Short mmCIF file of C-alpha atoms in Angstrom, two decimals:
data_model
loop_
_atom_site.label_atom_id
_atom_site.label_comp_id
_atom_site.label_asym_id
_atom_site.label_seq_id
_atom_site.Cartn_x
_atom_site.Cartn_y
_atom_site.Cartn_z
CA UNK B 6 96.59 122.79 127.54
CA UNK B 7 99.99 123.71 128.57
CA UNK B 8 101.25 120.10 128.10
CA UNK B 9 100.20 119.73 124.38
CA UNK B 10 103.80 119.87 122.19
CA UNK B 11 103.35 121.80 119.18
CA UNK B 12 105.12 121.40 115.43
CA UNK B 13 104.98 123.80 112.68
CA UNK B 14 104.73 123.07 109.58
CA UNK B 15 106.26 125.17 106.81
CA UNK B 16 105.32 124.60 103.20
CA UNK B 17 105.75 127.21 100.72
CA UNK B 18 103.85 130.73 101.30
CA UNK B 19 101.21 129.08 103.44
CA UNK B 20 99.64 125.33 103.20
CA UNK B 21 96.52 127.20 101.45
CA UNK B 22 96.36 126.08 97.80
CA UNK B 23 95.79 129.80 97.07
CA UNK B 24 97.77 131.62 99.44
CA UNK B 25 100.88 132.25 96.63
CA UNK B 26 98.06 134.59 95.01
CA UNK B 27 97.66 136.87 97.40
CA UNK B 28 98.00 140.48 97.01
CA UNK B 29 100.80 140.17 100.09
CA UNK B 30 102.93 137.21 98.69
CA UNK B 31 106.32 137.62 96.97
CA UNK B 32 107.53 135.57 94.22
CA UNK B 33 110.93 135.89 95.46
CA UNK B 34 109.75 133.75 98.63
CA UNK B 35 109.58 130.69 96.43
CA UNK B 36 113.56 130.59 96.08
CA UNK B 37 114.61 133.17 99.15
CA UNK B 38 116.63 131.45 102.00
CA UNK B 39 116.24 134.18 104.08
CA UNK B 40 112.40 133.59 103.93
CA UNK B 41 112.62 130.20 105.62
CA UNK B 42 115.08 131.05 107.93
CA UNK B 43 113.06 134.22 109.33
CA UNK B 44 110.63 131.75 110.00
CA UNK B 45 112.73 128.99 111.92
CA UNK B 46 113.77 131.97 114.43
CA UNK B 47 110.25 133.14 114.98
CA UNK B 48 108.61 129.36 115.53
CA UNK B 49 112.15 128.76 117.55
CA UNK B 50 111.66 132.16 119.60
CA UNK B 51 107.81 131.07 120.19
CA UNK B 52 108.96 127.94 121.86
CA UNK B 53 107.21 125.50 118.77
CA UNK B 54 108.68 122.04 120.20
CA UNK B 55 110.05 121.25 115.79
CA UNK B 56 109.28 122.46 112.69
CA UNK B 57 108.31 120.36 109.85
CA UNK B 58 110.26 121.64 106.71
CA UNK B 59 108.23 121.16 103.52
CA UNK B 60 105.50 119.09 104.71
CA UNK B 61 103.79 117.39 102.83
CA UNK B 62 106.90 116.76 100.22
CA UNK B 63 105.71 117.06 96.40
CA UNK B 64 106.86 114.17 94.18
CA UNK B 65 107.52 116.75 91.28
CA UNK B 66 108.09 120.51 90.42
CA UNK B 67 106.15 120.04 87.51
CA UNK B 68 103.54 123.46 87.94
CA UNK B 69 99.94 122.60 87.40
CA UNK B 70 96.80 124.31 88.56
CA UNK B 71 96.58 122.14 91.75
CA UNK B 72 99.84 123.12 92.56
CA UNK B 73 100.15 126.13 95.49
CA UNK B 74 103.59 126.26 94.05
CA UNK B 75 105.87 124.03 91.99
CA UNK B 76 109.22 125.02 93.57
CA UNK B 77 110.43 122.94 96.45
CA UNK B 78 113.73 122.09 97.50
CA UNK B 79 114.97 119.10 99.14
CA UNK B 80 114.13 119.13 102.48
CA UNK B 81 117.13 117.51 104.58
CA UNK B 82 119.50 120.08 103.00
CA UNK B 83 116.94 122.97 104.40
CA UNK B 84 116.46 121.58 107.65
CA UNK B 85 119.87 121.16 108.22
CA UNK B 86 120.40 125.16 107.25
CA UNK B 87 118.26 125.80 109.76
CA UNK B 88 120.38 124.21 112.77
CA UNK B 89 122.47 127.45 113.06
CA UNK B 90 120.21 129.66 112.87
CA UNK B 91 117.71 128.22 115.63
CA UNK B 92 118.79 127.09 118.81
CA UNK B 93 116.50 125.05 120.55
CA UNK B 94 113.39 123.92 118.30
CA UNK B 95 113.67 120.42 116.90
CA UNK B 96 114.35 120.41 112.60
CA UNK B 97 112.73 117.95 110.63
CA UNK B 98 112.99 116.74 106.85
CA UNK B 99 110.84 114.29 105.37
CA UNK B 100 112.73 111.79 103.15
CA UNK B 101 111.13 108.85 101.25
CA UNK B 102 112.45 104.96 101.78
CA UNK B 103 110.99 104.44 98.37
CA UNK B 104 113.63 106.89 96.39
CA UNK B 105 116.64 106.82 98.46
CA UNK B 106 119.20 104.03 100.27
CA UNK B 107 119.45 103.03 103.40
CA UNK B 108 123.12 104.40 103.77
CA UNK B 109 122.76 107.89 102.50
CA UNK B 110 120.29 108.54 104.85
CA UNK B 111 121.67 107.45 107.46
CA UNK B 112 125.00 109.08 106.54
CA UNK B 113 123.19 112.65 106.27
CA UNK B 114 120.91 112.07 109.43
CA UNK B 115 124.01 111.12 111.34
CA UNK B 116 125.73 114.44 110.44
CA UNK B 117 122.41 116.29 110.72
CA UNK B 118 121.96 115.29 114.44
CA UNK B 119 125.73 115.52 115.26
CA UNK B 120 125.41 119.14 113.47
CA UNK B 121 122.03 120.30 115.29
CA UNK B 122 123.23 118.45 118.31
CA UNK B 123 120.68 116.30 118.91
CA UNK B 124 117.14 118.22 116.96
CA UNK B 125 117.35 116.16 114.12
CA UNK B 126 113.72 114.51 113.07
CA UNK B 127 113.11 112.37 110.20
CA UNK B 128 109.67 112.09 109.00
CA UNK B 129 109.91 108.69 107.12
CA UNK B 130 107.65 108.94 103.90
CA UNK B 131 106.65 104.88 102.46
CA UNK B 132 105.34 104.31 99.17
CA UNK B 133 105.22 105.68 96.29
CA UNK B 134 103.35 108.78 94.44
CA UNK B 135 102.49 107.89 91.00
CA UNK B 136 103.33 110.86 89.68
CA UNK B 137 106.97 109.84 90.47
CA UNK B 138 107.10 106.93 88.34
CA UNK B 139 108.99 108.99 85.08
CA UNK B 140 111.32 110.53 87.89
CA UNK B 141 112.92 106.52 88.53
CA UNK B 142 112.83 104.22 85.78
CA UNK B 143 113.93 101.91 89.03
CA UNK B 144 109.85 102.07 89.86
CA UNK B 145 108.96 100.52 86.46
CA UNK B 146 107.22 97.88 87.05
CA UNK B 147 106.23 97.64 90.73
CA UNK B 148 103.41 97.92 93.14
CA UNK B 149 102.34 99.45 96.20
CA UNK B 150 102.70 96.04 98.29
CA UNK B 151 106.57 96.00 96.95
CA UNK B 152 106.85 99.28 97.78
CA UNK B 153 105.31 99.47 101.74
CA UNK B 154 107.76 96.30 102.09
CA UNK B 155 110.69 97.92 101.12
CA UNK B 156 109.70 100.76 103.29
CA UNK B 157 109.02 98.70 106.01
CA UNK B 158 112.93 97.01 105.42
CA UNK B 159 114.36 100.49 104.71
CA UNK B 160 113.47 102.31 107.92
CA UNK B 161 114.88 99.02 109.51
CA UNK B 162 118.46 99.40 108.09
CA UNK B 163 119.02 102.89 108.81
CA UNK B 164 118.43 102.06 112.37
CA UNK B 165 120.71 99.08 112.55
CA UNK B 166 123.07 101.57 110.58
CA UNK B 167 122.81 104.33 113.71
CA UNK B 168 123.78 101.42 116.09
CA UNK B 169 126.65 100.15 114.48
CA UNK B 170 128.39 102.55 116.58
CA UNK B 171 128.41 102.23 120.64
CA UNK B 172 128.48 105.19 122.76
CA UNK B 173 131.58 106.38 123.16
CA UNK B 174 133.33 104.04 120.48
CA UNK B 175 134.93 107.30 119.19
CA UNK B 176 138.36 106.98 121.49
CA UNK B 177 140.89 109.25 119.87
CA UNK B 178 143.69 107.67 122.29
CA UNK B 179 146.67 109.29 121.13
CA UNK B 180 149.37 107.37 123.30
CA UNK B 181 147.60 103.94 122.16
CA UNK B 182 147.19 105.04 118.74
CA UNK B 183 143.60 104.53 118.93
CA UNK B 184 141.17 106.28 116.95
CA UNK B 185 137.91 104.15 117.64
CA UNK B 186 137.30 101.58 120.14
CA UNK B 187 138.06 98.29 117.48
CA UNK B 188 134.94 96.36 119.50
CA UNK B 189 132.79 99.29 119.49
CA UNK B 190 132.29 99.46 116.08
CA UNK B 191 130.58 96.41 114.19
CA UNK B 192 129.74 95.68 110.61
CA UNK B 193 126.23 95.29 110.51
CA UNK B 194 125.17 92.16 108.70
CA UNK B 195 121.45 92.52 107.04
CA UNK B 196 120.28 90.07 103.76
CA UNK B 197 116.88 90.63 103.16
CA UNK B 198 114.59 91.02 100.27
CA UNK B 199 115.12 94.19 99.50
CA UNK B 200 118.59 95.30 100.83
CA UNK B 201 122.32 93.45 100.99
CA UNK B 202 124.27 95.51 103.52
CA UNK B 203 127.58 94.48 105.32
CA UNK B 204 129.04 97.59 106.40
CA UNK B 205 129.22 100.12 109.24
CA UNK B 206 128.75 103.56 109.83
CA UNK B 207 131.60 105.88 108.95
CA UNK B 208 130.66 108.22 111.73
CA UNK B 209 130.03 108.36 115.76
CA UNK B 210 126.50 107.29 116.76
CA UNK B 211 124.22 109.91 116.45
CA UNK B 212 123.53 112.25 120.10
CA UNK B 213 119.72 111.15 120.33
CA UNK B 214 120.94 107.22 119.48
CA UNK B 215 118.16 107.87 116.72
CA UNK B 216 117.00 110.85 115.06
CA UNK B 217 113.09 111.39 116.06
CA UNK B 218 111.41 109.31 113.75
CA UNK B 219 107.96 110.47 112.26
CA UNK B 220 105.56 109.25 110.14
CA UNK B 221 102.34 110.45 108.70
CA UNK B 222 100.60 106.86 108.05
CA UNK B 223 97.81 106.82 105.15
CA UNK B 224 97.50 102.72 104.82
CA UNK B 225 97.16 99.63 106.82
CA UNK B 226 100.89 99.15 106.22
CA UNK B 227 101.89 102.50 107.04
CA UNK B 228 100.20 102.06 110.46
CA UNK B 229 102.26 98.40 110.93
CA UNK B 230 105.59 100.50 110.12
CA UNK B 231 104.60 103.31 112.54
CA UNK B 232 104.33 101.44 115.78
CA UNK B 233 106.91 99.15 115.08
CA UNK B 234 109.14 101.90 113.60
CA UNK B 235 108.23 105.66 114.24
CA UNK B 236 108.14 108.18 117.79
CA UNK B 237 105.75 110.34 116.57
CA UNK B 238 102.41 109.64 113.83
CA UNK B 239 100.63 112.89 112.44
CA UNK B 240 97.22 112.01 111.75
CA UNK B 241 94.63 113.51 109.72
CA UNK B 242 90.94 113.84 110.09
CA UNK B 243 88.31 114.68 112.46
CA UNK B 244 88.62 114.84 116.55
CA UNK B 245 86.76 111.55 117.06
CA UNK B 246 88.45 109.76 114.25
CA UNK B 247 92.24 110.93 115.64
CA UNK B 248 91.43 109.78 118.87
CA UNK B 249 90.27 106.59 118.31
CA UNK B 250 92.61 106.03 115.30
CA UNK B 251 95.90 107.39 118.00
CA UNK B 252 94.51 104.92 121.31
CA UNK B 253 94.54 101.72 118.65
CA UNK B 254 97.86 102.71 117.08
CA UNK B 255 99.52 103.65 120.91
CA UNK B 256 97.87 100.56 122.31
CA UNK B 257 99.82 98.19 119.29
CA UNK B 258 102.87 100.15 119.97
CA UNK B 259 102.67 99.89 123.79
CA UNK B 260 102.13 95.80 123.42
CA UNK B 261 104.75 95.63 120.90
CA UNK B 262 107.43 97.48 123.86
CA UNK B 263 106.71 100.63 122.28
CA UNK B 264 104.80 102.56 124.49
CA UNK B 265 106.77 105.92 124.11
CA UNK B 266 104.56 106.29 121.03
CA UNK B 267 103.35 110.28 120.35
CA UNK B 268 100.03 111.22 118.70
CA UNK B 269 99.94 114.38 116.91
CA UNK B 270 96.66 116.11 115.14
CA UNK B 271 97.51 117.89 111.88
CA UNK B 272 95.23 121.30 112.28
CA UNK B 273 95.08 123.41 109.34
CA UNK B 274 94.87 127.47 110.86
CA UNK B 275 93.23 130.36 109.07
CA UNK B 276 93.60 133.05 111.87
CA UNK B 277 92.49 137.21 112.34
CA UNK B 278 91.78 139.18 114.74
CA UNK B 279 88.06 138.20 114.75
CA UNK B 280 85.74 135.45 113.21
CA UNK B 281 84.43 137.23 110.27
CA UNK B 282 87.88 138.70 109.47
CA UNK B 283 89.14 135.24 109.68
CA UNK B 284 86.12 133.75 107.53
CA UNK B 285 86.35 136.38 105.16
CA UNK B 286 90.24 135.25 104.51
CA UNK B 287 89.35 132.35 104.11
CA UNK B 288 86.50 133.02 101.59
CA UNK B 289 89.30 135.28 99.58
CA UNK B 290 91.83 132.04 99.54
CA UNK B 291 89.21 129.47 98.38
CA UNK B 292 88.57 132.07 95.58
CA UNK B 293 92.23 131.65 94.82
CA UNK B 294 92.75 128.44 94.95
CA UNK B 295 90.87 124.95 95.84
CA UNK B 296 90.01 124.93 99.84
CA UNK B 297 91.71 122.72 102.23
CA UNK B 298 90.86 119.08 102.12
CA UNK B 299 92.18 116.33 104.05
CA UNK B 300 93.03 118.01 107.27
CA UNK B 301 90.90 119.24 110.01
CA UNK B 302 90.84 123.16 109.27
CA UNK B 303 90.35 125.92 112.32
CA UNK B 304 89.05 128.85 111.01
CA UNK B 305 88.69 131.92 113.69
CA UNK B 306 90.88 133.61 116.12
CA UNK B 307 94.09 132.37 118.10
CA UNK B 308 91.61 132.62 121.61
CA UNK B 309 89.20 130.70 119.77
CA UNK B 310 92.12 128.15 118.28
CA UNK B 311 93.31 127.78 122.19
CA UNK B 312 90.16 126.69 123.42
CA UNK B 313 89.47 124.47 120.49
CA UNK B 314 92.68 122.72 120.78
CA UNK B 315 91.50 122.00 124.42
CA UNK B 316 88.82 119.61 123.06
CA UNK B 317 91.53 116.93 121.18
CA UNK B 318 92.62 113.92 123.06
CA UNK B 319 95.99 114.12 121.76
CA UNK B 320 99.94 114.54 122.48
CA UNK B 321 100.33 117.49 120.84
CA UNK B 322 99.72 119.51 117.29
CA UNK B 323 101.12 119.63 113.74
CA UNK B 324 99.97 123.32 112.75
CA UNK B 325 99.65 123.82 109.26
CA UNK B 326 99.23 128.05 108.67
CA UNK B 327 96.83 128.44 105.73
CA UNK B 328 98.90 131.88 104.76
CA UNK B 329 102.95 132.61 105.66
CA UNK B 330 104.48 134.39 107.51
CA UNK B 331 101.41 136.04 108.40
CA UNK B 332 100.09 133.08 110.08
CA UNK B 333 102.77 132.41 112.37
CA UNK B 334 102.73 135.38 114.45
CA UNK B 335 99.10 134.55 116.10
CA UNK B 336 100.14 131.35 116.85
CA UNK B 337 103.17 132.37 118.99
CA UNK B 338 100.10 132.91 121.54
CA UNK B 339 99.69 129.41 122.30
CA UNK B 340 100.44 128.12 125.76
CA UNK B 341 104.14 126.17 125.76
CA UNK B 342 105.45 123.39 127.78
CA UNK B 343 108.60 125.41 129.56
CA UNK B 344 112.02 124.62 127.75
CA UNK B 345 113.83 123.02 129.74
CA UNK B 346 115.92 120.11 127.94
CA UNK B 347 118.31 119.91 125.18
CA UNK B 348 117.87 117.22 122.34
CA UNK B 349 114.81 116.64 120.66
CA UNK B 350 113.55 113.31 122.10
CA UNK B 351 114.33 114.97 125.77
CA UNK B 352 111.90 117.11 124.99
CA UNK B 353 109.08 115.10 123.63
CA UNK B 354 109.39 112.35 126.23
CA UNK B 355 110.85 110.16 124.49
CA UNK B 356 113.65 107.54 125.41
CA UNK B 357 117.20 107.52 124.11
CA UNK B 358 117.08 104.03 122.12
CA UNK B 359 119.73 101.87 123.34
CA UNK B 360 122.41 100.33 120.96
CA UNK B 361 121.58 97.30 119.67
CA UNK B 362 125.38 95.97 120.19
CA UNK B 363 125.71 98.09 123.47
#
């Protein structure tokens, strides 16, 4: 058990549809950075491996009554908060290819690793949420084939983007008047059918190479960009179905070169001190709000959780507390891999990508 990684995931007041209504839960949460930042130091201090800011991302902040909560705010700019107030946990944001370009985010993941020396994590969100439509009039007119290739092409350029910079092409040779090595640093040429680019970065490669990439794959074309694109997939589902959906995605990646490829198990957690205390929460938050659906859900105590964990054939966990902050603290309990490196990939096990010029 002790070489499982572990990722939090924060979202809100708890990832329980009804946990804002709870007799314990503060409206001033919803806008507090203090809240969010007590939390970073605690999963940080527990020895969580990263910490998923605002996961899953909501296309709109429009409040309805499937809504835990309609206020969210953009998740790179909170993650990157978060790297001075933490100091070893990785930080990551999830950003959509579908609403952004390829060199913005590749601009503000560049300065987000340089900033959090080397915890940065993007978790790469493809396609497109209906209910975003009225947000870009851009959409108008497109489908979800147009949409998982532009992804797919997106994901693509920011990485050629991170390698248009060598190691060490940042010279600052005063006597030479030298700022940047002049053959270190190369225009990146990409024409394809969804983006034009001839530039380079404006900034030193990032520490990691690349930023931990994530994704959280829902369709057949998600899965194609994961293994070809992503270090880590968070899946969804059932024990048997994550294990036999992780071995076919890590046996595509490993024949594709890829065999770095991590599997984690997103685990909903509805803790107490016993099993009826624990079922009894969770009978008071389905009264509040519509139960948990789409995720595997543990519902007992953080002994139990342990010993449950032990029966996933996994890489590690994406725990999702039903109630916050409350359901943090039992979940410090968990057995940790010793800390013991410094950037994010280091310690996940995963490679430093080479440069592509390099």
């Amino acid at each position: 058990m002790h070489q499982k990684l572990f990722s939090l995931s924060l979202n809100g007041q708890g990832h329980h549809p009804g946990a804002w209504r709870l007799p314990g839960a503060r409206r001033e949460r919803a806008v507090a950075p203090d809240f969010t930042r007590d939390l970073a130091r605690q999963a940080d201090a527990a020895g969580f491996d990263l910490l998923i800011v605002e996961y899953p991302p909501r296309p709109t902040a429009t409040p309805a009554p499937d809504r835990q909560e309609a206020v969210h705010f953009e998740a790179l700019s909170v993650a990157a908060s978060l790297a001075g107030v933490t100091g070893a946990i990785g930080l990551v944001a999830p950003v959509s290819a579908v609403y952004n370009e390829p060199f913005n985010i590749a601009r503000q993941f560049t300065a987000f690793d340089h900033l959090s020396k080397g915890r940065s994590g993007w978790l790469l969100v493809p396609g497109l949420d209906e209910a975003d439509r009225p947000n870009f009039n851009r959409l108008d007119g497109t489908d979800s084939a147009f949409h998982d290739a532009r992804s797919a092409e997106f994901a693509d350029v920011v990485l050629e983007l991170f390698d248009s910079w060598e190691d060490g092409a940042l010279a600052l040779d005063k006597a030479e008047s030298i700022f940047a090595h002049p053959g270190k640093v190369h225009v990146i040429d990409h024409n394809g059918p969804h983006f034009s680019i001839s530039t380079s970065m404006n900034a030193p490669r990032p520490p990691q190479g690349h930023p931990v990439v994530l994704m959280s794959p829902q369709t057949r074309a998600d899965e194609t960009t994961a293994v070809t694109r992503a270090d880590v997939v968070l899946l969804s589902g059932g024990r048997e179905e994550i294990s036999a959906r992780g071995a076919a995605l890590k046996q595509v990646a490993a024949a594709g070169g890829r065999g770095h490829l991590k599997v984690f198990a997103n685990l909903a957690t509805t803790l107490a001190d016993s099993d009826e205390e624990a079922l009894a929460l969770a009978r008071q938050l389905d009264g509040l709000g519509s139960p948990i659906s789409g995720v595997e859900h543990f519902i007992g105590t953080a002994n139990g959780l342990a010993t449950y964990l032990e029966t996933f054939d996994c890489d590690g966990f994406n725990l999702m507390p039903s109630v916050l902050p409350d359901g943090l603290a039992p979940l410090a309990a968990l057995p940790r891999k010793p800390i013991t490196n410094t950037t994010l990939r280091d310690r996940l096990g995963l490679p430093r990508p080479a440069g592509r010029r390099s």
